[in-house]
Structure formats: C-alpha cells, structure tokens
Amino acid sequence: MSQHTTLTRRHFLKTSSIAGGGLVVGFSLMGCGDTSPALRSAEGTMAPNAFLQIGTDNTVTFYCPRDEMGQGASTGLATLIAEELDVAPWHFDVQWAGVHPDYNNPDFGVQGTGGSTSLKAHYEQLRQVGANTRAVIIEAAAGLLGVNASQLSTDDGHVISGSKRLPYGDFVNAAALLQAPEQAPLKPPHGFKYIGKDFSRIDAMAKATGTAEFGIDVDIENLHHAVVKRCPVAGGTVATYDATAALAVAGVSDVVEIGSGIAVVAQKYWAAKKGLQALEVQWQMPKLASVSTADVKRDYQAALGVADDQALIGSEAGDLEQGFAEADHIVEGEYWAPYLAHAPMEPMNAIVRIENGEADVWTGSQGVGAAQGLVARYAGLAKENVRSHNTYLGGAFGRRGTLTHVIEATQVAVATGKPIQVLWSREDDLQSGVYRPASLMQVKAGVTDEGKITAWQATRVGGNISPETMANMMPALLPTAVGDGTIDWVVGLADSAFKGWVVDGSSVEGLAEDYDTGSHQVRHTTVDHGLPLTFWRSVGHSYTAFAKETAIDELAARADIDPVAFRLKNLTQNPRLQNVVRLAGEHMQQMQVAPGRALGFAAHHSFATDVAEIAEVSVSDGKIHVHRVVCVVDCGIAVNPDVVRAQMEGAVMYGLTAALHGNLELEKGQVVESNFHNYPILRMDEAPEVEVIIVDSGTSPTGVGEPGLPPIAPAVANAVFAATGQRLRSLPLQLA
Amino acid sequence: MISFTLNDETVTTDDTPDTPLLWVIRDTFKLKGSKYGCGAGLCGACTMHVDGVAMRTCVLPVAAVAGKSITTIEGLGTPDNLHPLQAAWIEHNVPQCGYCQSGQIMSAAAMLATNAAPSADDVDQAMSGNICRCGCYPRIKKAILATADKTDLATEAQA
Ligand code: FES
Ligand code: FES
C-alpha cells in the first residue's frame, strides 16, 4: 500500500497499458460533469478519480477513500464495493486514495475521516459503485459472448455463462468502452454474501508480520530527521536560543527556528535527538503559564456558581419550573472530567520533500487533503503542486486531525532545503499536544415516586472544541491565497460566538438527549485557559455520558427502582436505545456474579448508534477491578461483525483507561504527565473480558468506532456504587 | 564498529555505541517492523529477541548487543512463512491499528519459547509490558492461548 502516484488521465492510461490494459472506473460524485467510465482527468488536480481499477489479469485495486486508523474502515469499505461487484474483499489490493473531491467524506464534504462516519457515509455510494461496475462488465461479457445479459451471472470476480467461468479481466477492455449505468439495482440485504459475514480484516496479514507501512516507516532518498524543542507551555514562543552545543553533536546538520520552536536536524534520528538535548532555548511564556489544575477547577466552579445568571442556554423544552414542582425527589450532582491526551501508539510524524516547485507529504492522517493544504500554505505552493500520500495510522482517536507536525516538517524542509521527517517523542505527544477538554458538569433532575423524570437541567463549564478545530483546519482547507490575517479573524469570530452567543454542540452533546425528561434545559459557560483542545474518541459524549448516566443511576436509587427498569420507563421516546437497554437488562439477569463483585449499568446514544454496557466490578485494597464487560450495540447492519466486536472491545479498553487512570495535570501551564509511567494506559493484566452482543436491526449502518466508549465509565462508577455505596462523580474514578 | 547477528545474518554498524538498538535496526538496517512508542522501556513496541530473550530495544544501546543474535519481527516469520503466532493473530483478527503488534508478537513468542503451556495468568504476566492503545488485549490473549494449545498438540503428536 505504499506507492501513490498522482496521475493525470494521460499518465494513468499509459500506466494501465504498461500493466496490460484494464478497466478504471471513476464516478463523478461531486457534479464534476464527466461521467466517463474510464478515469476522469480532472484538469489541475493531481489524483486519479476512481475507487476501482480492474486489470486484464483480474486484479482489483480499490482506492480507499477513508483513512485506516485501526477502526477497520478499509476492510469495511472494501466489503461494500465487493458485495455488489461480486469479488471477495480479501482479493482486493487496497491503496490509499490521493486527494480529490470524489474521495470526500459524503458526511463532511471534505476528505476527512472521523466522527464514526465511514461505513455510514459510504454505505450507499460504494455499493452503487460496485453494482454499476459489475453491470458494465456483464454488458461487455454479453456482447463478447454473444448472449443475453440476463443469461449471465457472476461469482467472485468471474462471469458465469452456462458451464463457463470467465474472469472479469477478460472483459474489462470491452467494458471500458461502454457507458456504465449510474443506478444499477442493488441487492436486497438477504442476498448479501460478504456484508454481515465474519472474515479476517484485509490488513491483518500486514499487521501481523510487521510489513504494514505507517507514516514513521516511510523512507525516501536523502531523508533527514528532525526533532523539535517546543515551549513547555502551549502558545509560548522562542525568546532566544543558542545552537552552538547542538551543532557540535556529531551528525547534526542544521538547527533552525520554526513556528513551534527550534528544530534540530540530522541524518539519523538518534543524532538529532542528542542534538536536541544539547540545545539551549529561552521562552517567551504565554498567559497559560500562570495556570495550574487548581486554578482551572476554581474558575470552573466559580462559573458554575453564577450559571443561573451567565450561562448560555442550549437546547430546552417544557416548563422546567413546573417539572421540578411535580417531582417527589430532586437529585443534584456535580461531575468532573479532566483534560486527556489521545496517546496513539504511533507518535506524530510527517515527511515533507520540496523539490522544483513541487512537494510531497507522507503522513498517516485523518485528513489527507488537510495535509496537502498545510504543505501548500507553509511552502508557498499551489495545492495542485503538492502530492499527499497517506499510510496506515498507528492509532488516531481524533489526534491525527491536528497536523502541527506537517507544518513543522514543511517549515524545516523550507529552511534546510532537505527532505525532512519530523518525529515527535512520547513526551512531545503528551506535553505539546491537543487535548480532550476538561469539564465541570452539573445535573439537577426531578423524579416522581413512580420513577418518571419530570425535569432535567444540565450545565457544563469548560473550553470549546469546535472553534479550535476550525482554527486548525482552516489554514489547511482554504486556498493558499486566503491570508493568515483573514483566517485569524474568522476563527476569532467563531471563538467569541461560542463564548457569547451560541452553545458549541460538541461541548454539550449527550447531556440531555436520550431520556424523556418531561422538561429539560442545557446550559453552557465557556471558560478556556488556553490549552489546545480537539476531538477525542467520542468527543463531548466522552464526559457527558458519565454525568448523565451517573445521574440516572442516582435518580433510580432515589426513586428506589431497579436501574434498568428505571431507564426503560424513561426511554419511551427513544425505542432503539430502549430496546438495547431491554436486551442488556435481560442479559444482566442471567449473569452469574461472583461473590464480592457487583454489576453496574449504563447506556448512551452517540454517532447514531445505541449502546448499553454492564460492568462487573470488585473493590479491593482501595482499587477498582473491572472483571467483565457486556456490551449490547445496535449499529444497524454490522458490515463486518467481528470488526464491530473489536471496536466495542477497543472502545471499552480506551474508556477504561480514562475511567481508571486518565488524568492530565497542569502545573504553571505545563502538562505534568510525560510518558506511560505517569500517564498509564490499561494493560493486559487489568483488561476485562468483553462480551459483545450485536442487535440485528437490519437498518443502514451507523457509527462504530466511538459509541462503545461513553457508557463504560458510568457503568463502572455505578457498579462501584452497587458494591460499596460510594457515589463517584469525578474522573478518573477513585475510592474515597 | 559493532557487529552482531541480525535475523541470521552478520551485520556491522558504525552508529555510535550509545545508539539504541531500535534506531540502528530502523535507520541503519532499514527494518521498519519494530516500532518506537515511548523510548523509555514502558510500552514494548520496540521488542526484539536478543539471544532469544524479549528486550526493549529503545533503551538498549547497540554496544550491549555486540556479538549477540538479534531477531526482529521480520526474522520471526514472513507472509509466506508465518510463525504460528502470526497465523493465530490473523485467525483471531487481533490487530486494529497494528502499530503495537510486532512488539506484542515478539513478547509472546519469547514467552512461548520458555513456557509452551502458559496459563491465562502467565500470559497476563508476560504481556503486561506491552501496551495496546487500541485495546486488543482479549484477542491477543486468545491468540496466544490458542497457539500454545495447538503447539502442545503438535508436540504430543510427535511424542
Ligand atoms: S518504544 Fe521501547 S518500550 Fe516503548
Ligand atoms: S493495535 Fe493499535 S496499539 Fe495495538
């Protein structure tokens, strides 16, 4: 999956004929006008417009439009095309798509991967691409064989005509001359051969043998390695520096100042690293340098105290006052969630080469177009002169949407004239990154003796994700000609909008949507100390579900009703989540719980998917042990059920790391945690068994990568309550 | 100049003696299967076998392996000739992002070489130095135990 040549049509056809001819199928999805079944040449772009290429030797190449960060998108998307093309997905040669509008995420309108959208967004489109391609091959075969198309069928890349079994490759040259249909009929779900079936991920072999190529593994001629010393406090700038000692280290070739700090360059990584240790830098500290965690908590608390007067109102419905008046019990709680780092296993890295007015960038990112845009902007090139090459991503979880490392590599390449790989250390990753925002939340809710929720008021205090993400993405996505000043102005506008006028949806998503609450109100106050923020697996849901599902448990306890029965009673408007809760509840009743252990329950809707989780927990030596987790998920059609199970397992583990360990502390603006000794990740000896039950609801696919995460922290907290009577309202969970 | 055996071939490097073995393997010998995850011996992504023992090579100076035998994931098995653990990894659909998996497999292979029939606790013990941020632990464990079972059967059949 390593070679990406970006091609004009002429080049491409030449390549094809060298390879012996073949069928290249492109579909104009963005109204670009040309519907030729051969590769459309979009003048002035540098990428092929095509998902499929079928060779006369019957090889099928799939240009995968989404990034593979472990979530299984490449297997899933290949399966969608494969189903209708009628070629087993494991026979596909999967290549990463270059930059072109045809590869945009239909949900986003740009070429980004995230938000648990890949299978959901491409479900119709890629099946249609497969069906149209199969139809045109059949038409060509009918012509060549002199039979009626209705007499032909297909099986795994072959046309079946009577007793003959002929490879698609025999017909692709003829097919290339025909006009493919645009709306060939799609199979009904009961006819699916590959969708809904378990088979090994198509990347399993490469990943089990060390042959999968990640960004960090890419090597090009004369590659130089750069490491960067950044201000220990985000937003600080270089005051002065002395490069003498660093330059004296054997192998160090350059020391250059760039936007984020000072870069040390050498032919080998280790020399650059040693050079960095010798480097002396004085910093101009930003305002954040006066802020420690205690200040953040104090400021959030103060904002919560005046929320009645000052908070922005988000969604609201019904008469809250009346709702509280009708309640027999009112429950009120405050919930804390800290800043978190994503810590994907592969630290950030990027290679940039600039030569003869053209550039190449290699990086595993969640936005291959954004990488292109950043290189163009910071190298002063037009986008069409920048080739953006994707690779496997060694984990992302939202982190690889922010591409500071691409900017750094570009700036170092410009300054030195050398092809540059920038590699972040784990310390850089934890201390110079972008973070899940900290949140202080309050839920005040009323419930009747019969267990009906009558009022729900939820308030959140913290920084906003959306304006910062916009700040990161705009320089990448806008034409190079749009100046930095304009971008700053628009970003500033968005920032103040979310502070003063309108609630950022990402900040409060999940706080109040799931239950029939009679009346509700969501409130938000922005308090932002300046630590950079971004999406983190499941975004706002990663903390709102903790507050909401703990509060629900508290309400159930107050009304003295079984927590599952209580949820069912208050989910009548939300039948899919109610069904998941009911199934999980039935399962829970069958569970044999070992003495000394207790079960906790939580459920949450996110990314269009419904998930309920049961955690079996014990407490000993002041520690919480999670032994078993059952996860019931309705994500519509599970395109590859085993990938869905793996994502639920993984989300549980990721969420458990946050629930049991995850915490970043600020000390004078600096992130204290530096590596895995003080930012511990769940390890095998702490990992529970996970049983995943997929609800077969038969609807189109919904999100899978993230929705397994939100319920786990409250499920564990609720289990701890069941085991000990202690109500834990602060993450990471710690016993009193 | 430091010489050692790398996947059954003798190699020599002029990297400075303090260079961690990981970077010698990746940057000088261009074998990219072993990964950098923490640089501090905390995650296991860089695990290789040094005379058969699983070692964290991000903190192991190359000077320390002079004359020794190093096996990397590339030397353990290849797509055409899989180590039984690699076959089990594929069968059990273990990898997600895959970045940690070379290290996981090298740790598991070293354990199985000395403990052919590990208990689940033995596996936890041996594998807890390897972080998987994607959370593949249940599958890693299943794949190791399944491999041990099969290998056991094979040995018994031969006996
Ligand atoms: S990279 Fe060596 S243990 Fe993490
Ligand atoms: S598979 Fe991603 S870190 Fe293990």
PDB file of C-alpha atoms in Angstrom, chain A residues 129-332:
ATOM      1  CA  VAL A 129     -20.060   1.914  -7.460  1.00  0.00           C
ATOM      2  CA  GLY A 130     -19.713  -1.873  -7.172  1.00  0.00           C
ATOM      3  CA  ALA A 131     -23.089  -2.551  -8.749  1.00  0.00           C
ATOM      4  CA  ASN A 132     -22.529  -0.187 -11.665  1.00  0.00           C
ATOM      5  CA  THR A 133     -19.148  -1.729 -12.377  1.00  0.00           C
ATOM      6  CA  ARG A 134     -20.488  -5.272 -12.279  1.00  0.00           C
ATOM      7  CA  ALA A 135     -23.313  -4.264 -14.608  1.00  0.00           C
ATOM      8  CA  VAL A 136     -20.972  -2.827 -17.224  1.00  0.00           C
ATOM      9  CA  ILE A 137     -18.758  -5.910 -17.071  1.00  0.00           C
ATOM     10  CA  ILE A 138     -21.791  -8.121 -17.617  1.00  0.00           C
ATOM     11  CA  GLU A 139     -22.860  -5.962 -20.532  1.00  0.00           C
ATOM     12  CA  ALA A 140     -19.410  -6.264 -22.102  1.00  0.00           C
ATOM     13  CA  ALA A 141     -19.378 -10.009 -21.498  1.00  0.00           C
ATOM     14  CA  ALA A 142     -22.799 -10.416 -23.078  1.00  0.00           C
ATOM     15  CA  GLY A 143     -21.556  -8.612 -26.149  1.00  0.00           C
ATOM     16  CA  LEU A 144     -18.371 -10.629 -26.444  1.00  0.00           C
ATOM     17  CA  LEU A 145     -20.033 -13.961 -25.731  1.00  0.00           C
ATOM     18  CA  GLY A 146     -22.997 -13.193 -27.935  1.00  0.00           C
ATOM     19  CA  VAL A 147     -25.558 -13.982 -25.265  1.00  0.00           C
ATOM     20  CA  ASN A 148     -28.227 -12.020 -23.490  1.00  0.00           C
ATOM     21  CA  ALA A 149     -27.017 -10.314 -20.332  1.00  0.00           C
ATOM     22  CA  SER A 150     -29.845 -11.947 -18.395  1.00  0.00           C
ATOM     23  CA  GLN A 151     -28.256 -15.344 -19.069  1.00  0.00           C
ATOM     24  CA  LEU A 152     -25.081 -14.333 -17.228  1.00  0.00           C
ATOM     25  CA  SER A 153     -24.358 -14.365 -13.541  1.00  0.00           C
ATOM     26  CA  THR A 154     -21.212 -13.673 -11.528  1.00  0.00           C
ATOM     27  CA  ASP A 155     -19.210 -15.248  -8.769  1.00  0.00           C
ATOM     28  CA  ASP A 156     -16.109 -13.874  -7.055  1.00  0.00           C
ATOM     29  CA  GLY A 157     -14.638 -11.942  -9.960  1.00  0.00           C
ATOM     30  CA  HIS A 158     -15.896 -14.281 -12.663  1.00  0.00           C
ATOM     31  CA  VAL A 159     -18.696 -14.131 -15.187  1.00  0.00           C
ATOM     32  CA  ILE A 160     -20.645 -17.364 -15.263  1.00  0.00           C
ATOM     33  CA  SER A 161     -22.064 -18.320 -18.631  1.00  0.00           C
ATOM     34  CA  GLY A 162     -23.561 -21.793 -18.636  1.00  0.00           C
ATOM     35  CA  SER A 163     -20.697 -24.045 -17.562  1.00  0.00           C
ATOM     36  CA  LYS A 164     -18.062 -21.408 -18.347  1.00  0.00           C
ATOM     37  CA  ARG A 165     -16.378 -19.394 -15.600  1.00  0.00           C
ATOM     38  CA  LEU A 166     -14.549 -16.435 -17.130  1.00  0.00           C
ATOM     39  CA  PRO A 167     -12.527 -13.861 -15.200  1.00  0.00           C
ATOM     40  CA  TYR A 168     -13.745 -10.242 -15.202  1.00  0.00           C
ATOM     41  CA  GLY A 169     -10.329  -9.361 -16.620  1.00  0.00           C
ATOM     42  CA  ASP A 170     -11.354 -10.938 -19.950  1.00  0.00           C
ATOM     43  CA  PHE A 171     -13.995  -8.244 -20.391  1.00  0.00           C
ATOM     44  CA  VAL A 172     -12.544  -5.104 -18.913  1.00  0.00           C
ATOM     45  CA  ASN A 173     -11.121  -3.662 -22.116  1.00  0.00           C
ATOM     46  CA  ALA A 174     -14.501  -4.020 -23.777  1.00  0.00           C
ATOM     47  CA  ALA A 175     -16.252  -2.674 -20.688  1.00  0.00           C
ATOM     48  CA  ALA A 176     -14.039   0.400 -20.693  1.00  0.00           C
ATOM     49  CA  LEU A 177     -15.617   1.414 -23.994  1.00  0.00           C
ATOM     50  CA  LEU A 178     -19.169   1.226 -22.655  1.00  0.00           C
ATOM     51  CA  GLN A 179     -21.122   3.702 -20.599  1.00  0.00           C
ATOM     52  CA  ALA A 180     -21.617   2.231 -17.126  1.00  0.00           C
ATOM     53  CA  PRO A 181     -25.104   2.618 -15.665  1.00  0.00           C
ATOM     54  CA  GLU A 182     -25.450   5.066 -12.795  1.00  0.00           C
ATOM     55  CA  GLN A 183     -28.141   3.289 -10.859  1.00  0.00           C
ATOM     56  CA  ALA A 184     -27.676  -0.434 -11.374  1.00  0.00           C
ATOM     57  CA  PRO A 185     -30.021  -2.236  -8.979  1.00  0.00           C
ATOM     58  CA  LEU A 186     -28.624  -3.067  -5.534  1.00  0.00           C
ATOM     59  CA  LYS A 187     -29.007  -6.404  -3.775  1.00  0.00           C
ATOM     60  CA  PRO A 188     -31.551  -6.748  -1.015  1.00  0.00           C
ATOM     61  CA  PRO A 189     -29.813  -7.367   2.348  1.00  0.00           C
ATOM     62  CA  HIS A 190     -30.905 -11.015   2.493  1.00  0.00           C
ATOM     63  CA  GLY A 191     -28.816 -11.618  -0.627  1.00  0.00           C
ATOM     64  CA  PHE A 192     -25.589 -10.340   0.958  1.00  0.00           C
ATOM     65  CA  LYS A 193     -22.574 -12.614   0.575  1.00  0.00           C
ATOM     66  CA  TYR A 194     -19.890 -10.551   2.332  1.00  0.00           C
ATOM     67  CA  ILE A 195     -21.751  -7.838   4.254  1.00  0.00           C
ATOM     68  CA  GLY A 196     -22.661  -9.160   7.666  1.00  0.00           C
ATOM     69  CA  LYS A 197     -20.176 -12.030   7.484  1.00  0.00           C
ATOM     70  CA  ASP A 198     -17.084 -12.521   9.609  1.00  0.00           C
ATOM     71  CA  PHE A 199     -13.716 -12.825   7.925  1.00  0.00           C
ATOM     72  CA  SER A 200     -10.203 -11.661   8.724  1.00  0.00           C
ATOM     73  CA  ARG A 201      -9.526  -7.991   8.233  1.00  0.00           C
ATOM     74  CA  ILE A 202      -7.753  -7.402   4.971  1.00  0.00           C
ATOM     75  CA  ASP A 203      -4.916  -5.646   6.817  1.00  0.00           C
ATOM     76  CA  ALA A 204      -4.398  -8.446   9.357  1.00  0.00           C
ATOM     77  CA  MET A 205      -1.569 -10.140   7.451  1.00  0.00           C
ATOM     78  CA  ALA A 206       0.451  -6.953   7.017  1.00  0.00           C
ATOM     79  CA  LYS A 207      -0.067  -6.016  10.647  1.00  0.00           C
ATOM     80  CA  ALA A 208       0.851  -9.449  11.994  1.00  0.00           C
ATOM     81  CA  THR A 209       4.102  -9.553  10.034  1.00  0.00           C
ATOM     82  CA  GLY A 210       5.418  -6.039  10.599  1.00  0.00           C
ATOM     83  CA  THR A 211       5.038  -5.229   6.912  1.00  0.00           C
ATOM     84  CA  ALA A 212       2.230  -2.651   7.229  1.00  0.00           C
ATOM     85  CA  GLU A 213       3.697   0.739   6.447  1.00  0.00           C
ATOM     86  CA  PHE A 214       2.970   3.525   8.915  1.00  0.00           C
ATOM     87  CA  GLY A 215       3.993   7.134   8.434  1.00  0.00           C
ATOM     88  CA  ILE A 216       7.007   6.630  10.679  1.00  0.00           C
ATOM     89  CA  ASP A 217       8.228   3.809   8.407  1.00  0.00           C
ATOM     90  CA  VAL A 218       8.329   5.713   5.142  1.00  0.00           C
ATOM     91  CA  ASP A 219      11.844   6.188   3.840  1.00  0.00           C
ATOM     92  CA  ILE A 220      12.958   8.293   0.896  1.00  0.00           C
ATOM     93  CA  GLU A 221      16.318   9.183  -0.554  1.00  0.00           C
ATOM     94  CA  ASN A 222      18.443  11.576   1.482  1.00  0.00           C
ATOM     95  CA  LEU A 223      15.813  11.714   4.236  1.00  0.00           C
ATOM     96  CA  HIS A 224      16.869  13.826   7.191  1.00  0.00           C
ATOM     97  CA  HIS A 225      15.350  13.538  10.630  1.00  0.00           C
ATOM     98  CA  ALA A 226      14.173  16.492  12.671  1.00  0.00           C
ATOM     99  CA  VAL A 227      13.117  16.774  16.272  1.00  0.00           C
ATOM    100  CA  VAL A 228      11.679  19.950  17.721  1.00  0.00           C
ATOM    101  CA  LYS A 229      12.016  21.635  21.069  1.00  0.00           C
ATOM    102  CA  ARG A 230       8.725  23.398  21.780  1.00  0.00           C
ATOM    103  CA  CYS A 231       7.809  25.719  24.562  1.00  0.00           C
ATOM    104  CA  PRO A 232       6.798  23.612  27.577  1.00  0.00           C
ATOM    105  CA  VAL A 233       3.673  25.761  27.837  1.00  0.00           C
ATOM    106  CA  ALA A 234       1.336  25.764  24.820  1.00  0.00           C
ATOM    107  CA  GLY A 235       1.341  29.050  22.945  1.00  0.00           C
ATOM    108  CA  GLY A 236       4.794  30.167  24.141  1.00  0.00           C
ATOM    109  CA  THR A 237       7.351  31.401  21.635  1.00  0.00           C
ATOM    110  CA  VAL A 238      11.128  31.393  21.329  1.00  0.00           C
ATOM    111  CA  ALA A 239      12.817  34.333  23.073  1.00  0.00           C
ATOM    112  CA  THR A 240      16.450  33.394  22.404  1.00  0.00           C
ATOM    113  CA  TYR A 241      18.362  30.229  21.672  1.00  0.00           C
ATOM    114  CA  ASP A 242      21.917  29.054  21.356  1.00  0.00           C
ATOM    115  CA  ALA A 243      22.547  26.386  18.734  1.00  0.00           C
ATOM    116  CA  THR A 244      26.301  26.010  19.348  1.00  0.00           C
ATOM    117  CA  ALA A 245      26.241  22.915  21.519  1.00  0.00           C
ATOM    118  CA  ALA A 246      23.587  21.210  19.419  1.00  0.00           C
ATOM    119  CA  LEU A 247      25.529  21.837  16.202  1.00  0.00           C
ATOM    120  CA  ALA A 248      28.609  20.347  17.844  1.00  0.00           C
ATOM    121  CA  VAL A 249      26.894  16.984  18.247  1.00  0.00           C
ATOM    122  CA  ALA A 250      28.182  14.532  15.646  1.00  0.00           C
ATOM    123  CA  GLY A 251      25.723  14.111  12.794  1.00  0.00           C
ATOM    124  CA  VAL A 252      23.691  17.270  13.424  1.00  0.00           C
ATOM    125  CA  SER A 253      23.427  19.219  10.177  1.00  0.00           C
ATOM    126  CA  ASP A 254      21.050  22.097  10.929  1.00  0.00           C
ATOM    127  CA  VAL A 255      19.378  23.924  13.767  1.00  0.00           C
ATOM    128  CA  VAL A 256      16.514  26.126  12.602  1.00  0.00           C
ATOM    129  CA  GLU A 257      13.799  28.199  14.180  1.00  0.00           C
ATOM    130  CA  ILE A 258      10.268  27.351  13.058  1.00  0.00           C
ATOM    131  CA  GLY A 259       6.810  28.394  14.197  1.00  0.00           C
ATOM    132  CA  SER A 260       6.520  25.954  17.068  1.00  0.00           C
ATOM    133  CA  GLY A 261      10.111  26.151  18.369  1.00  0.00           C
ATOM    134  CA  ILE A 262      13.616  25.099  17.393  1.00  0.00           C
ATOM    135  CA  ALA A 263      14.250  22.098  15.154  1.00  0.00           C
ATOM    136  CA  VAL A 264      17.422  20.040  15.195  1.00  0.00           C
ATOM    137  CA  VAL A 265      18.183  18.119  12.003  1.00  0.00           C
ATOM    138  CA  ALA A 266      20.465  15.154  11.414  1.00  0.00           C
ATOM    139  CA  GLN A 267      20.783  12.289   9.007  1.00  0.00           C
ATOM    140  CA  LYS A 268      19.756   9.858  11.700  1.00  0.00           C
ATOM    141  CA  TYR A 269      17.097  10.254  14.352  1.00  0.00           C
ATOM    142  CA  TRP A 270      19.358   9.490  17.278  1.00  0.00           C
ATOM    143  CA  ALA A 271      21.844  12.212  16.387  1.00  0.00           C
ATOM    144  CA  ALA A 272      19.021  14.742  16.100  1.00  0.00           C
ATOM    145  CA  LYS A 273      17.722  13.632  19.474  1.00  0.00           C
ATOM    146  CA  LYS A 274      21.164  14.083  21.081  1.00  0.00           C
ATOM    147  CA  GLY A 275      21.467  17.464  19.452  1.00  0.00           C
ATOM    148  CA  LEU A 276      18.140  18.446  20.943  1.00  0.00           C
ATOM    149  CA  GLN A 277      19.340  17.554  24.415  1.00  0.00           C
ATOM    150  CA  ALA A 278      22.252  19.941  23.971  1.00  0.00           C
ATOM    151  CA  LEU A 279      20.077  22.793  22.734  1.00  0.00           C
ATOM    152  CA  GLU A 280      19.519  25.880  24.894  1.00  0.00           C
ATOM    153  CA  VAL A 281      16.263  27.786  24.426  1.00  0.00           C
ATOM    154  CA  GLN A 282      14.694  30.622  26.403  1.00  0.00           C
ATOM    155  CA  TRP A 283      10.976  31.066  26.020  1.00  0.00           C
ATOM    156  CA  GLN A 284       8.515  33.892  25.962  1.00  0.00           C
ATOM    157  CA  MET A 285       5.797  32.436  28.174  1.00  0.00           C
ATOM    158  CA  PRO A 286       2.087  32.799  27.331  1.00  0.00           C
ATOM    159  CA  LYS A 287      -0.724  33.598  29.758  1.00  0.00           C
ATOM    160  CA  LEU A 288      -1.368  29.894  30.271  1.00  0.00           C
ATOM    161  CA  ALA A 289       1.940  29.751  32.191  1.00  0.00           C
ATOM    162  CA  SER A 290       0.180  31.086  35.269  1.00  0.00           C
ATOM    163  CA  VAL A 291      -2.474  28.365  35.255  1.00  0.00           C
ATOM    164  CA  SER A 292      -2.402  25.123  37.240  1.00  0.00           C
ATOM    165  CA  THR A 293      -5.110  22.464  37.622  1.00  0.00           C
ATOM    166  CA  ALA A 294      -6.315  24.017  40.874  1.00  0.00           C
ATOM    167  CA  ASP A 295      -6.927  27.311  39.040  1.00  0.00           C
ATOM    168  CA  VAL A 296      -8.882  25.545  36.297  1.00  0.00           C
ATOM    169  CA  LYS A 297     -11.085  23.833  38.862  1.00  0.00           C
ATOM    170  CA  ARG A 298     -11.586  27.020  40.840  1.00  0.00           C
ATOM    171  CA  ASP A 299     -12.531  29.038  37.764  1.00  0.00           C
ATOM    172  CA  TYR A 300     -14.919  26.348  36.515  1.00  0.00           C
ATOM    173  CA  GLN A 301     -16.529  26.132  39.937  1.00  0.00           C
ATOM    174  CA  ALA A 302     -16.974  29.885  40.056  1.00  0.00           C
ATOM    175  CA  ALA A 303     -18.603  29.847  36.610  1.00  0.00           C
ATOM    176  CA  LEU A 304     -20.959  27.087  37.695  1.00  0.00           C
ATOM    177  CA  GLY A 305     -21.885  29.182  40.721  1.00  0.00           C
ATOM    178  CA  VAL A 306     -23.106  32.027  38.544  1.00  0.00           C
ATOM    179  CA  ALA A 307     -24.577  29.852  35.768  1.00  0.00           C
ATOM    180  CA  ASP A 308     -28.103  30.979  36.650  1.00  0.00           C
ATOM    181  CA  ASP A 309     -27.189  34.474  35.519  1.00  0.00           C
ATOM    182  CA  GLN A 310     -24.465  33.922  32.979  1.00  0.00           C
ATOM    183  CA  ALA A 311     -24.693  30.581  31.192  1.00  0.00           C
ATOM    184  CA  LEU A 312     -25.791  30.345  27.580  1.00  0.00           C
ATOM    185  CA  ILE A 313     -28.933  28.305  27.085  1.00  0.00           C
ATOM    186  CA  GLY A 314     -28.607  25.415  24.637  1.00  0.00           C
ATOM    187  CA  SER A 315     -31.497  23.097  23.928  1.00  0.00           C
ATOM    188  CA  GLU A 316     -34.566  23.381  26.147  1.00  0.00           C
ATOM    189  CA  ALA A 317     -38.099  22.045  26.195  1.00  0.00           C
ATOM    190  CA  GLY A 318     -41.096  22.060  28.516  1.00  0.00           C
ATOM    191  CA  ASP A 319     -41.571  24.012  31.691  1.00  0.00           C
ATOM    192  CA  LEU A 320     -38.619  23.315  33.940  1.00  0.00           C
ATOM    193  CA  GLU A 321     -40.092  25.046  36.972  1.00  0.00           C
ATOM    194  CA  GLN A 322     -43.252  23.052  36.740  1.00  0.00           C
ATOM    195  CA  GLY A 323     -41.223  19.900  36.205  1.00  0.00           C
ATOM    196  CA  PHE A 324     -39.330  20.419  39.425  1.00  0.00           C
ATOM    197  CA  ALA A 325     -42.598  21.253  41.211  1.00  0.00           C
ATOM    198  CA  GLU A 326     -44.064  17.908  40.092  1.00  0.00           C
ATOM    199  CA  ALA A 327     -41.055  15.940  41.328  1.00  0.00           C
ATOM    200  CA  ASP A 328     -41.143  13.947  44.529  1.00  0.00           C
ATOM    201  CA  HIS A 329     -37.357  13.935  44.681  1.00  0.00           C
ATOM    202  CA  ILE A 330     -34.726  16.256  43.348  1.00  0.00           C
ATOM    203  CA  VAL A 331     -31.222  14.945  42.762  1.00  0.00           C
ATOM    204  CA  GLU A 332     -28.311  17.245  42.165  1.00  0.00           C
TER     205      GLU A 332
END
